[in-house]
Coordinates of C-alpha atoms and ligand atoms in Angstrom, one line a residue:
X1 CA -0.1 -0.2 -0.3
X2 CA 1.5 3.1 -0.6
X3 CA 1.2 5.3 2.5
X4 CA 3.9 2.5 3.3
X5 CA 5.3 3.6 0.6
X6 CA 8.1 5.9 2.6
X7 CA 8.7 2.8 4.8
X8 CA 11.1 1.2 2.6
X9 CA 11.7 4.5 -0.1
X10 CA 13.7 5.9 3.5
X11 CA 15.7 2.7 3.9
X12 CA 17.0 2.3 0.6
X13 CA 18.1 5.6 0.0
X14 CA 19.6 6.9 2.8
X15 CA 21.4 4.2 4.1
X16 CA 25.4 5.1 3.8
X17 CA 24.6 8.8 4.5
X18 CA 23.0 7.7 8.4
X19 CA 26.3 6.4 9.9
X20 CA 28.2 10.3 10.8
X21 CA 25.3 11.3 12.2
X22 CA 23.9 9.2 14.1
X23 CA 27.1 9.6 16.6
X24 CA 26.8 13.1 16.7
X25 CA 23.2 12.0 18.5
X26 CA 24.5 9.2 20.4
X27 CA 27.3 11.2 22.2
X28 CA 25.1 14.2 23.2
X29 CA 22.3 11.8 24.9
X30 CA 24.7 10.6 27.3
X31 CA 25.1 13.8 28.8
X32 CA 22.7 13.6 31.6
X33 CA 23.3 16.1 34.4
X34 CA 20.8 17.6 36.6
X35 CA 21.3 21.6 35.9
X36 CA 19.4 25.1 37.7
X37 CA 17.1 26.9 35.9
X38 CA 18.2 30.3 35.2
X39 CA 16.5 34.0 35.8
X40 CA 13.6 33.9 32.8
X41 CA 13.7 30.5 32.0
X42 CA 10.9 27.9 33.6
X43 CA 11.4 24.6 34.5
X44 CA 9.5 22.5 31.7
X45 CA 9.3 19.5 30.2
X46 CA 10.8 21.0 27.2
X47 CA 14.2 22.7 29.1
X48 CA 15.1 18.7 31.3
X49 CA 15.5 16.5 27.6
X50 CA 18.9 15.3 27.6
X51 CA 19.6 16.6 24.3
X52 CA 21.7 19.3 24.3
X53 CA 20.5 18.6 27.7
X54 CA 19.6 22.8 29.4
X55 CA 19.3 24.7 26.5
X56 CA 16.2 25.1 24.6
X57 CA 15.7 27.1 21.8
X58 CA 12.1 29.2 21.1
X59 CA 11.9 30.3 17.8
X60 CA 13.7 30.0 14.7
X61 CA 14.7 33.0 12.1
X62 CA 16.0 31.8 9.1
X63 CA 16.9 33.7 5.9
X64 CA 18.0 32.5 2.9
X65 CA 19.6 33.8 -0.2
X66 CA 19.1 31.3 -2.9
X67 CA 20.6 30.6 -6.3
X68 CA 18.6 30.3 -9.8
X69 CA 21.3 28.2 -10.4
X70 CA 24.2 25.5 -8.3
X71 CA 24.1 25.1 -4.7
X72 CA 25.6 27.7 -3.0
X73 CA 23.0 29.5 -0.5
X74 CA 24.0 32.2 2.1
X75 CA 21.8 31.9 5.5
X76 CA 20.8 34.4 8.8
X77 CA 19.6 32.3 11.5
X78 CA 18.2 34.2 14.0
X79 CA 17.9 32.4 17.8
X80 CA 15.9 33.0 21.1
X81 CA 17.5 30.6 23.0
X82 CA 16.1 29.5 26.7
X83 CA 19.5 27.5 28.3
X84 CA 19.9 26.9 32.5
X85 CA 22.8 28.5 34.2
X86 CA 24.6 26.1 33.9
X87 CA 24.5 25.4 30.6
X88 CA 28.1 27.4 29.6
X89 CA 28.0 26.8 26.1
X90 CA 25.2 26.7 23.4
X91 CA 26.9 23.9 20.7
X92 CA 24.8 24.4 17.4
X93 CA 24.2 21.1 14.9
X94 CA 25.5 22.5 11.2
X95 CA 27.8 20.0 9.2
X96 CA 30.0 21.5 6.5
X97 CA 28.1 24.9 5.6
X98 CA 31.3 28.0 6.5
X99 CA 30.1 30.1 9.2
X100 CA 30.8 33.8 8.9
X101 CA 30.3 35.3 11.9
X102 CA 28.0 34.3 15.2
X103 CA 26.7 37.5 17.2
X104 CA 24.9 37.1 20.9
X105 CA 22.8 39.4 21.9
X106 CA 24.3 42.0 18.9
X107 CA 27.3 41.6 19.6
X108 CA 29.5 39.8 17.5
X109 CA 31.8 36.9 19.8
X110 CA 33.9 34.1 19.3
X111 CA 33.1 31.0 18.1
X112 CA 34.4 27.3 17.7
X113 CA 34.1 25.4 14.5
X114 CA 33.6 22.0 14.2
X115 CA 32.8 19.2 11.7
X116 CA 29.5 18.8 13.0
X117 CA 28.9 21.3 15.6
X118 CA 28.7 25.7 16.3
X119 CA 30.4 26.3 19.6
X120 CA 29.7 29.9 21.8
X121 CA 30.1 30.3 25.3
X122 CA 26.9 32.2 26.9
X123 CA 28.1 35.1 28.1
X124 CA 27.4 35.1 32.1
X125 CA 24.7 37.1 33.4
X126 CA 23.5 36.8 30.3
X127 CA 19.4 38.1 29.4
X128 CA 17.1 35.5 29.1
X129 CA 16.2 34.5 26.1
X130 CA 19.6 34.9 24.8
X131 CA 19.0 36.0 20.8
X132 CA 22.4 34.2 18.9
X133 CA 22.7 34.7 15.8
X134 CA 24.4 32.7 12.9
X135 CA 25.9 34.5 9.9
X136 CA 26.9 31.2 7.2
X137 CA 27.5 30.1 3.1
X138 CA 28.4 27.7 1.5
X139 CA 27.3 24.7 -1.1
X140 CA 24.5 22.5 0.3
X141 CA 24.9 18.7 -0.1
X142 CA 21.9 17.3 2.0
X143 CA 19.1 18.9 3.7
X144 CA 17.9 20.9 0.8
X145 CA 17.8 19.3 -2.3
X146 CA 18.5 21.1 -4.8
X147 CA 18.4 19.2 -7.9
X148 CA 16.9 20.5 -12.1
X149 CA 13.9 19.6 -12.7
X150 CA 13.1 17.4 -15.7
X151 CA 12.4 19.9 -17.4
X152 CA 15.6 21.0 -16.6
X153 CA 14.1 24.2 -13.7
X154 CA 16.0 24.6 -10.5
X155 CA 14.5 23.2 -7.3
X156 CA 15.5 23.5 -4.1
X157 CA 13.0 21.1 -1.3
X158 CA 14.0 20.6 2.4
X159 CA 13.9 17.2 3.6
X160 CA 15.1 17.2 7.0
X161 CA 14.4 14.0 8.7
X162 CA 15.3 12.5 10.8
X163 CA 18.5 14.6 11.7
X164 CA 19.3 16.1 8.8
X165 CA 18.0 19.6 9.0
X166 CA 22.1 20.3 10.1
X167 CA 23.0 20.2 6.9
X168 CA 21.7 23.8 6.0
X169 CA 19.4 24.9 9.6
X170 CA 22.2 25.8 12.7
X171 CA 19.8 24.3 15.3
X172 CA 19.5 22.5 18.3
X173 CA 18.7 19.1 15.7
X174 CA 16.7 16.7 18.0
X175 CA 13.1 16.5 18.0
X176 CA 12.8 17.0 21.9
X177 CA 13.4 20.5 21.4
X178 CA 10.7 22.4 19.4
X179 CA 10.5 25.6 18.1
X180 CA 8.8 28.0 16.2
X181 CA 9.7 29.0 12.8
X182 CA 10.4 31.9 9.8
X183 CA 11.4 31.5 7.1
X184 CA 12.4 34.5 4.6
X185 CA 13.5 33.7 1.4
X186 CA 15.3 35.3 -1.6
X187 CA 15.2 33.8 -4.6
X188 CA 14.5 33.8 -8.6
X189 CA 11.1 35.4 -9.5
X190 CA 9.7 32.3 -11.1
X191 CA 10.2 30.2 -8.0
X192 CA 7.3 29.9 -5.9
X193 CA 8.6 29.8 -2.1
X194 CA 6.7 27.6 0.2
X195 CA 7.4 27.3 3.7
X196 CA 5.3 26.1 7.8
X197 CA 2.7 28.5 8.7
X198 CA 0.8 30.9 6.8
X199 CA 2.6 33.2 3.8
X200 CA 3.4 37.0 5.8
X201 CA 4.7 38.3 2.3
X202 CA 5.9 37.6 -0.9
X203 CA 7.8 40.9 -2.3
X204 CA 9.8 41.8 -5.8
X205 CA 13.1 42.6 -5.5
X206 CA 15.9 44.1 -7.9
X207 CA 16.9 41.4 -10.4
X208 CA 14.1 39.5 -11.0
X209 CA 14.4 37.9 -7.6
X210 CA 11.7 37.4 -4.7
X211 CA 11.6 37.6 -1.1
X212 CA 9.1 35.6 0.6
X213 CA 8.2 35.4 4.2
X214 CA 6.0 32.5 5.5
X215 CA 5.7 32.1 9.3
X216 CA 5.0 29.2 12.2
X217 CA 3.1 30.5 15.0
X218 CA 3.5 26.6 16.9
X219 CA 6.5 25.2 18.0
X220 CA 7.3 21.5 15.6
X221 CA 10.9 20.4 15.8
X222 CA 13.5 20.9 13.1
X223 CA 13.1 17.8 10.9
X224 CA 10.0 18.7 10.1
X225 CA 11.0 22.8 9.1
X226 CA 11.4 22.7 5.6
X227 CA 10.5 25.2 2.5
X228 CA 10.2 24.6 -1.3
X229 CA 11.6 26.3 -3.7
X230 CA 10.2 25.4 -7.3
X231 CA 8.1 26.6 -10.4
X232 CA 5.0 25.2 -8.5
X233 CA 1.8 25.9 -9.0
X234 CA -0.7 26.8 -7.0
X235 CA -4.4 24.7 -6.8
X236 CA -7.3 25.6 -4.3
X237 CA -9.0 23.5 -2.4
X238 CA -11.2 25.7 -1.4
X239 CA -11.7 27.9 1.8
X240 CA -14.0 24.7 3.2
X241 CA -11.2 21.7 2.9
X242 CA -10.9 21.0 6.4
X243 CA -13.5 21.9 9.4
X244 CA -15.0 20.9 12.8
X245 CA -18.1 19.2 11.4
X246 CA -19.6 19.3 15.3
X247 CA -18.5 22.9 17.0
X248 CA -20.4 24.7 18.1
X249 CA -19.0 27.3 15.9
X250 CA -18.0 25.9 12.6
X251 CA -14.0 26.0 11.7
X252 CA -12.0 24.8 8.3
X253 CA -8.8 25.1 7.2
X254 CA -7.9 26.5 4.2
X255 CA -5.9 23.3 2.1
X256 CA -4.0 23.5 -1.1
X257 CA -1.8 21.1 -3.8
X258 CA 1.4 23.2 -5.1
X259 CA 2.3 20.6 -8.3
X260 CA 4.7 21.6 -11.4
X261 CA 2.7 23.2 -14.2
X262 CA 2.9 19.8 -16.4
X263 CA 0.7 18.1 -13.5
X264 CA -2.0 21.0 -12.5
X265 CA -4.6 18.8 -14.9
X266 CA -4.6 16.2 -12.4
X267 CA -5.6 17.9 -10.1
X268 CA -7.9 17.5 -7.9
X269 CA -7.5 13.9 -8.5
X270 CA -6.6 11.8 -5.3
X271 CA -7.0 15.2 -3.0
X272 CA -10.6 15.1 -3.7
X273 CA -11.0 14.3 -0.3
X274 CA -8.0 15.6 1.6
X275 CA -11.1 18.4 3.7
X276 CA -13.0 15.1 4.1
X277 CA -9.8 13.5 5.4
X278 CA -8.9 16.5 7.8
X279 CA -12.8 17.3 8.7
X280 CA -13.3 13.1 10.0
X281 CA -9.1 13.8 12.0
X282 CA -10.4 16.5 13.5
X283 CA -13.9 15.7 15.0
X284 CA -11.9 12.4 16.2
X285 CA -8.8 13.6 18.0
X286 CA -9.1 17.8 17.8
X287 CA -9.0 20.8 16.2
X288 CA -6.5 20.7 13.1
X289 CA -2.9 22.3 15.1
X290 CA -2.0 24.9 12.5
X291 CA -2.3 27.6 10.1
X292 CA -3.5 25.7 7.0
X293 CA -2.1 22.5 4.8
X294 CA -0.9 22.3 1.9
X295 CA 0.3 19.5 -0.3
X296 CA 3.3 19.7 -2.0
X297 CA 5.4 18.0 -5.2
X298 CA 8.5 17.6 -4.4
X299 CA 12.1 15.5 -4.3
X300 CA 11.7 14.2 -0.9
X301 CA 13.2 10.8 -0.7
X302 CA 10.3 9.0 0.7
X303 CA 6.9 8.2 -0.4
X304 CA 5.6 11.4 1.5
X305 CA 6.9 13.6 4.3
X306 CA 5.0 14.6 6.9
X307 CA 6.3 18.4 7.3
X308 CA 4.1 20.9 9.3
X309 CA 1.3 22.2 7.0
X310 CA 3.3 21.7 4.3
X311 CA 3.9 17.9 3.5
X312 CA 6.1 16.9 0.6
X313 CA 4.8 13.7 -1.9
X314 CA 7.6 11.7 -3.6
X315 CA 7.8 14.1 -7.6
X316 CA 7.5 10.4 -8.9
X317 CA 3.9 9.8 -7.1
X318 CA 2.7 12.4 -8.9
X319 CA 4.6 11.9 -12.4
X320 CA 3.1 8.4 -12.7
X321 CA 0.0 8.7 -11.0
X322 CA 1.0 6.5 -7.6
X323 CA -1.1 9.6 -5.2
X324 CA -3.4 7.8 -3.8
X325 CA -5.4 9.0 -0.1
X326 CA -4.4 6.2 2.0
X327 CA -1.2 8.3 1.7
X328 CA -2.5 11.5 1.7
X329 CA -4.4 10.2 5.0
X330 CA -1.2 8.9 6.3
X331 CA 0.6 12.4 6.1
X332 CA -2.0 14.2 6.8
X333 CA -2.3 12.3 10.5
X334 CA 1.0 13.0 11.2
X335 CA 0.0 16.5 11.0
X336 CA -2.2 15.4 14.7
X337 CA 0.5 12.7 15.6
X338 CA 4.3 13.4 15.3
X339 CA 3.5 17.2 14.3
X340 CA 2.0 18.8 17.0
X341 CA 2.2 15.8 19.4
X342 CA 6.0 15.1 18.5
X343 CA 8.2 11.8 20.2
X344 CA 10.5 13.2 23.0
X345 CA 13.3 10.4 21.4
X346 CA 13.7 8.5 18.6
X347 CA 13.0 5.1 19.8
X348 CA 9.4 6.4 20.6
X349 CA 8.8 6.6 17.0
X350 CA 5.6 4.6 16.8
X351 CA 4.0 7.1 18.5
X352 CA 4.6 8.9 15.1
X353 CA 4.6 6.0 12.2
X354 CA 1.9 3.8 14.7
X355 CA -0.3 6.8 14.6
X356 CA -0.1 7.6 11.2
X357 CA -0.4 3.7 10.6
X358 CA -3.5 3.2 11.9
X359 CA -5.3 6.4 11.4
X360 CA -4.6 5.8 7.5
X361 CA -6.8 2.1 8.5
X362 CA -9.2 4.2 10.8
X363 CA -10.3 7.0 7.5
X364 CA -10.3 3.7 5.4
X365 CA -13.5 2.7 8.0
X366 CA -14.8 6.3 8.0
X367 CA -15.2 6.6 3.9
X368 CA -14.9 2.4 2.8
X369 CA -16.6 0.8 5.8
X370 CA -15.8 -2.3 7.2
X371 CA -14.6 -4.8 4.9
X372 CA -12.1 -1.9 3.5
X373 CA -10.8 -1.5 6.9
X374 CA -10.6 -5.4 7.7
X375 CA -8.3 -5.7 4.4
X376 CA -6.4 -2.8 5.6
X377 CA -5.9 -4.5 9.0
X378 CA -4.9 -8.0 8.0
X379 CA -2.3 -6.6 5.5
X380 CA -0.9 -4.7 8.1
X381 CA -0.5 -7.9 10.5
X382 CA 0.9 -9.7 7.2
X383 CA 3.7 -7.2 7.2
X384 CA 4.3 -7.6 11.1
X385 CA 4.3 -11.3 10.4
X386 CA 6.3 -11.7 7.6
X387 CA 8.8 -9.0 8.5
X388 CA 12.5 -10.9 9.3
X389 CA 14.5 -7.3 10.2
X390 CA 12.7 -6.0 13.1
X391 CA 10.2 -7.5 14.4
X392 CA 11.1 -11.4 15.8
X393 CA 14.5 -9.3 17.5
X394 CA 13.6 -6.0 18.4
X395 CA 10.9 -4.4 20.5
X396 CA 8.9 -1.7 19.4
X397 CA 10.3 0.9 21.8
X398 CA 14.2 -0.1 21.1
X399 CA 16.0 2.4 22.8
X400 CA 19.1 0.4 21.8
X401 CA 19.2 1.1 18.6
X402 CA 21.7 4.4 17.4
X403 CA 20.4 3.7 13.9
X404 CA 18.4 6.2 13.6
X405 CA 17.4 4.7 9.9
X406 CA 16.9 1.3 11.3
X407 CA 14.2 2.8 13.2
X408 CA 11.5 2.9 10.0
X409 CA 10.8 -0.4 10.4
X410 CA 7.3 -2.6 10.4
X411 CA 7.5 -1.9 14.4
X412 CA 7.9 1.4 14.2
X413 CA 4.6 1.7 11.2
X414 CA 2.3 -1.7 11.1
X415 CA 2.8 -3.2 14.5
X416 CA 3.0 0.2 16.3
X417 CA 0.2 0.9 13.8
X418 CA -1.8 -2.5 15.3
X419 CA -1.2 -2.6 18.9
X420 CA -3.5 1.4 19.4
X421 CA -5.8 -1.3 17.3
X422 CA -5.8 -4.0 20.2
X423 CA -5.6 -1.4 22.9
X424 CA -8.5 0.1 21.4
X425 CA -9.9 -3.2 21.6
X426 CA -8.5 -3.7 24.8
X427 CA -9.9 -0.5 26.1
X428 CA -13.1 0.2 24.2
X429 CA -13.7 2.8 21.3
X430 CA -15.4 5.5 24.3
X431 CA -12.3 5.5 26.3
X432 CA -9.6 5.2 23.7
X433 CA -11.1 8.1 21.6
X434 CA -11.8 10.3 25.3
X435 CA -7.9 9.2 25.8
X436 CA -7.0 10.3 22.4
X437 CA -8.5 13.4 23.0
X438 CA -7.1 14.4 26.5
X439 CA -3.8 12.9 24.9
X440 CA -3.9 15.4 21.7
X441 CA -5.0 18.8 23.9
X442 CA -2.1 17.9 26.9
X443 CA 1.0 17.6 24.1
X444 CA -0.1 19.4 21.3
X445 CA 2.9 21.6 20.4
X446 CA 4.9 19.7 22.7
X447 CA 6.6 16.2 23.0
X448 CA 5.4 12.8 24.8
X449 CA 6.9 9.2 25.1
X450 CA 5.0 6.5 25.0
X451 CA 4.2 6.2 28.9
X452 CA 2.6 9.7 28.3
X453 CA -0.2 7.8 26.3
X454 CA -0.2 5.0 28.8
X455 CA -0.6 6.8 31.3
X456 CA -3.5 8.3 29.3
X457 CA -4.8 5.3 28.3
X458 CA -5.7 4.6 32.0
X459 CA -6.7 7.6 33.0
X460 CA -10.0 6.9 30.2
X461 CA -10.8 3.5 31.1
X462 CA -9.8 3.1 34.7
X463 CA -7.3 -0.2 33.3
X464 CA -3.9 -0.4 34.3
X465 CA -2.1 -1.2 31.4
X466 CA 1.4 -2.0 32.4
X467 CA 0.9 -5.1 31.1
X468 CA -0.7 -4.7 27.8
X469 CA 2.7 -1.5 26.8
X470 CA 5.5 -3.9 28.1
X471 CA 4.1 -6.8 26.5
X472 CA 3.4 -5.5 22.7
X473 CA 5.9 -2.7 23.4
X474 CA 9.0 -3.6 25.2
X475 CA 8.8 -6.8 24.1
X476 CA 10.4 -8.5 20.5
X477 CA 7.8 -10.7 18.2
X478 CA 3.7 -11.8 19.0
X479 CA 2.1 -14.6 20.1
X480 CA 2.3 -17.6 18.2
X481 CA -0.7 -19.8 18.3
X482 CA -2.1 -22.7 17.7
X483 CA -6.0 -23.2 18.7
X484 CA -7.5 -26.6 18.3
X485 CA -11.5 -26.9 18.7
X486 CA -13.4 -29.7 19.6
X487 CA -17.2 -30.1 20.2
X488 CA -19.9 -31.4 22.1
X489 CA -22.9 -32.5 20.1
X490 CA -25.0 -33.4 22.9
X491 CA -24.0 -30.4 25.2
X492 CA -23.5 -27.7 22.6
X493 CA -19.9 -27.4 24.4
X494 CA -17.1 -26.5 22.0
X495 CA -13.8 -26.5 23.7
X496 CA -10.2 -24.7 23.0
X497 CA -6.7 -25.7 23.5
X498 CA -4.4 -22.7 23.4
X499 CA -0.9 -23.4 22.6
X500 CA 1.2 -20.2 22.4
X501 CA 4.7 -20.8 21.1
X502 CA 8.0 -20.7 23.1
X503 CA 9.8 -18.3 20.7
X504 CA 8.2 -15.3 22.0
X505 CA 7.2 -16.4 25.1
X506 CA 3.4 -16.0 26.5
X507 CA 1.0 -13.5 25.7
X508 CA -2.4 -12.0 27.4
X509 CA -5.0 -11.0 24.6
X510 CA -9.0 -11.4 24.5
X511 CA -9.9 -13.6 21.2
X512 CA -13.1 -13.6 19.6
X513 CA -13.9 -16.8 18.1
X514 CA -17.1 -17.7 14.8
X515 CA -19.1 -20.3 15.0
X516 CA -20.3 -21.6 12.5
X517 CA -23.1 -24.4 11.6
X518 CA -23.8 -26.1 8.4
X519 CA -27.4 -24.0 8.2
X520 CA -24.4 -21.0 7.7
X521 CA -25.8 -19.6 11.6
X522 CA -22.8 -18.2 13.1
X523 CA -21.6 -17.6 17.0
X524 CA -19.1 -15.3 18.3
X525 CA -17.8 -15.1 22.3
X526 CA -15.2 -14.2 23.1
X527 CA -12.7 -14.7 25.9
X528 CA -9.2 -14.0 27.6
X529 CA -6.4 -16.1 26.8
X530 CA -4.2 -15.7 30.0
X531 CA -0.4 -15.1 29.5
X532 CA 0.4 -19.3 29.9
X533 CA 2.1 -21.1 26.9
X534 CA -0.9 -24.3 27.4
X535 CA -4.4 -23.5 28.1
X536 CA -7.7 -25.3 28.1
X537 CA -10.8 -22.6 27.9
X538 CA -14.5 -24.3 27.6
X539 CA -16.9 -21.8 25.1
X540 CA -20.4 -20.3 27.5
X541 CA -22.9 -21.5 25.4
X542 CA -24.7 -19.1 23.5
X543 CA -28.6 -18.3 24.1
X544 CA -28.9 -19.8 21.4
X545 CA -26.4 -23.4 20.9
X546 CA -25.2 -24.2 17.4
X547 CA -23.9 -27.6 16.6
X548 CA -20.5 -26.2 15.0
X549 CA -19.8 -27.4 11.5
X550 CA -16.3 -24.5 11.7
X551 CA -14.5 -22.0 13.8
X552 CA -13.1 -18.7 12.5
X553 CA -10.3 -17.5 15.1
X554 CA -10.4 -13.8 15.5
X555 CA -13.3 -12.9 12.8
X556 CA -12.4 -9.6 12.9
X557 CA -9.0 -8.9 12.5
X558 CA -8.4 -8.2 16.2
X559 CA -5.0 -9.5 16.9
X560 CA -1.6 -9.5 16.4
X561 CA -1.2 -13.1 16.3
X562 CA 0.1 -16.1 13.9
X563 CA -2.5 -18.3 14.3
X564 CA -2.7 -21.6 13.2
X565 CA -6.8 -23.7 14.2
X566 CA -7.2 -27.2 14.1
X567 CA -10.3 -29.5 14.5
X568 CA -10.0 -32.4 16.9
Ligands
LIG1 ZN1 4.5 8.6 8.5

């Protein structure tokens, strides 16, 4: 399915790039010292994260001069930074590019350049927050993907996931540090510049150039801060493209699609229901988190990349007609989960990808019915069961994994998505969606870990769910079941003998079975299977007992398990 297009594409193309970058992340993540909070700063979750401990960027004001040919850019970054008094040095991530100057609160200050970082001393008793300015320039090799399109036109598209923003943005390049961003981009006038947030202005400059400013007022992680500069044409999906349908005051956002001129005639195409998708998630979870939503034909190396307010889709998806509703639903769901509520640590990536995977399936159910939904869930389960790389050997929350690329796997996507479905079945629809609304409202514009979701689910359901999160997210694998059933025609009693394989250990789960008799009459029963290797369960006889001729285990695809059924 195309929603998962981004999975193989990410893996294939970035394999070699990553090793050097991850070393930077790993080293910084080991800094765990506790620090005091300086005057003017407040203690909050954002400032206590381990990456660049004690530093919290509040805003990025980024100015870029883009060329008409080649890949040499010049940039000026203004960061508003809070920090604790025990942190004496600001470390910004920036690879390769030449740093021309650094200013702190308006004064030019010395700095140290390493291959991947800029180090600047905080001034003692300085003001809070600190205004840091970095002037830089050079040839960009990654992060901002510069290339000519098939018509020979110069284009530039940001493509930062997971920590490639440091190729072109001086930043604290980690999802735990979210900030607002303003983009001011000067480019040839025949390039349309699109970026995060709201368009502030477009202003002609001499020499056939144009200055464009966009502003995102909600804090977002650096990996979602992007621009597009290309010969894009705008297509409006209308002023009501995504509304809060059940709100007393109807609120809507505008949505746009930006394509190369040659692809404009295909619109709205797969985007015809983009408004309905936003309205559905809005009603299900809570308000759309941003000002508007744009969909762009881009140079992203992923099938789709969920940049806040500006989803970048692979150029090829447009050119080959592979753009589809499932991919749009996946990336749109990320605006809530991943973008607005961001995983604080990479190991909790399933809070982003598992959610987007499951919410795309929920859209399928809403738009196309239960049969289509069951087909989606069966496909998701089949992908998990077929996986030999990650699922059998690594837990979903994989805190030992240092290769971020390796986290783009069937654990983060399909298993994470299926775990959400089982969580819904465990607590019930009302508690599940109530908890998601609370979780979203609480952590919107911030960051979360899996235990934050657990707490929301426990509060809404009144259940203790530690066992659920541990068995499904902190252990590799899934149940492997041998179900042997037999029936006694005289008593109408059906007996299940369930053996759980030893490879992944025993799991606890509800199991639904459907009995069917020779006339086609059916009867469903749900039993709770304990975490034991062997268990024998006698199904309670229904109100109208039947003599079953066949038995279907898990008829609605509610359990992530490999299931073999035998009749005795
Ligand atoms: Zn995704």
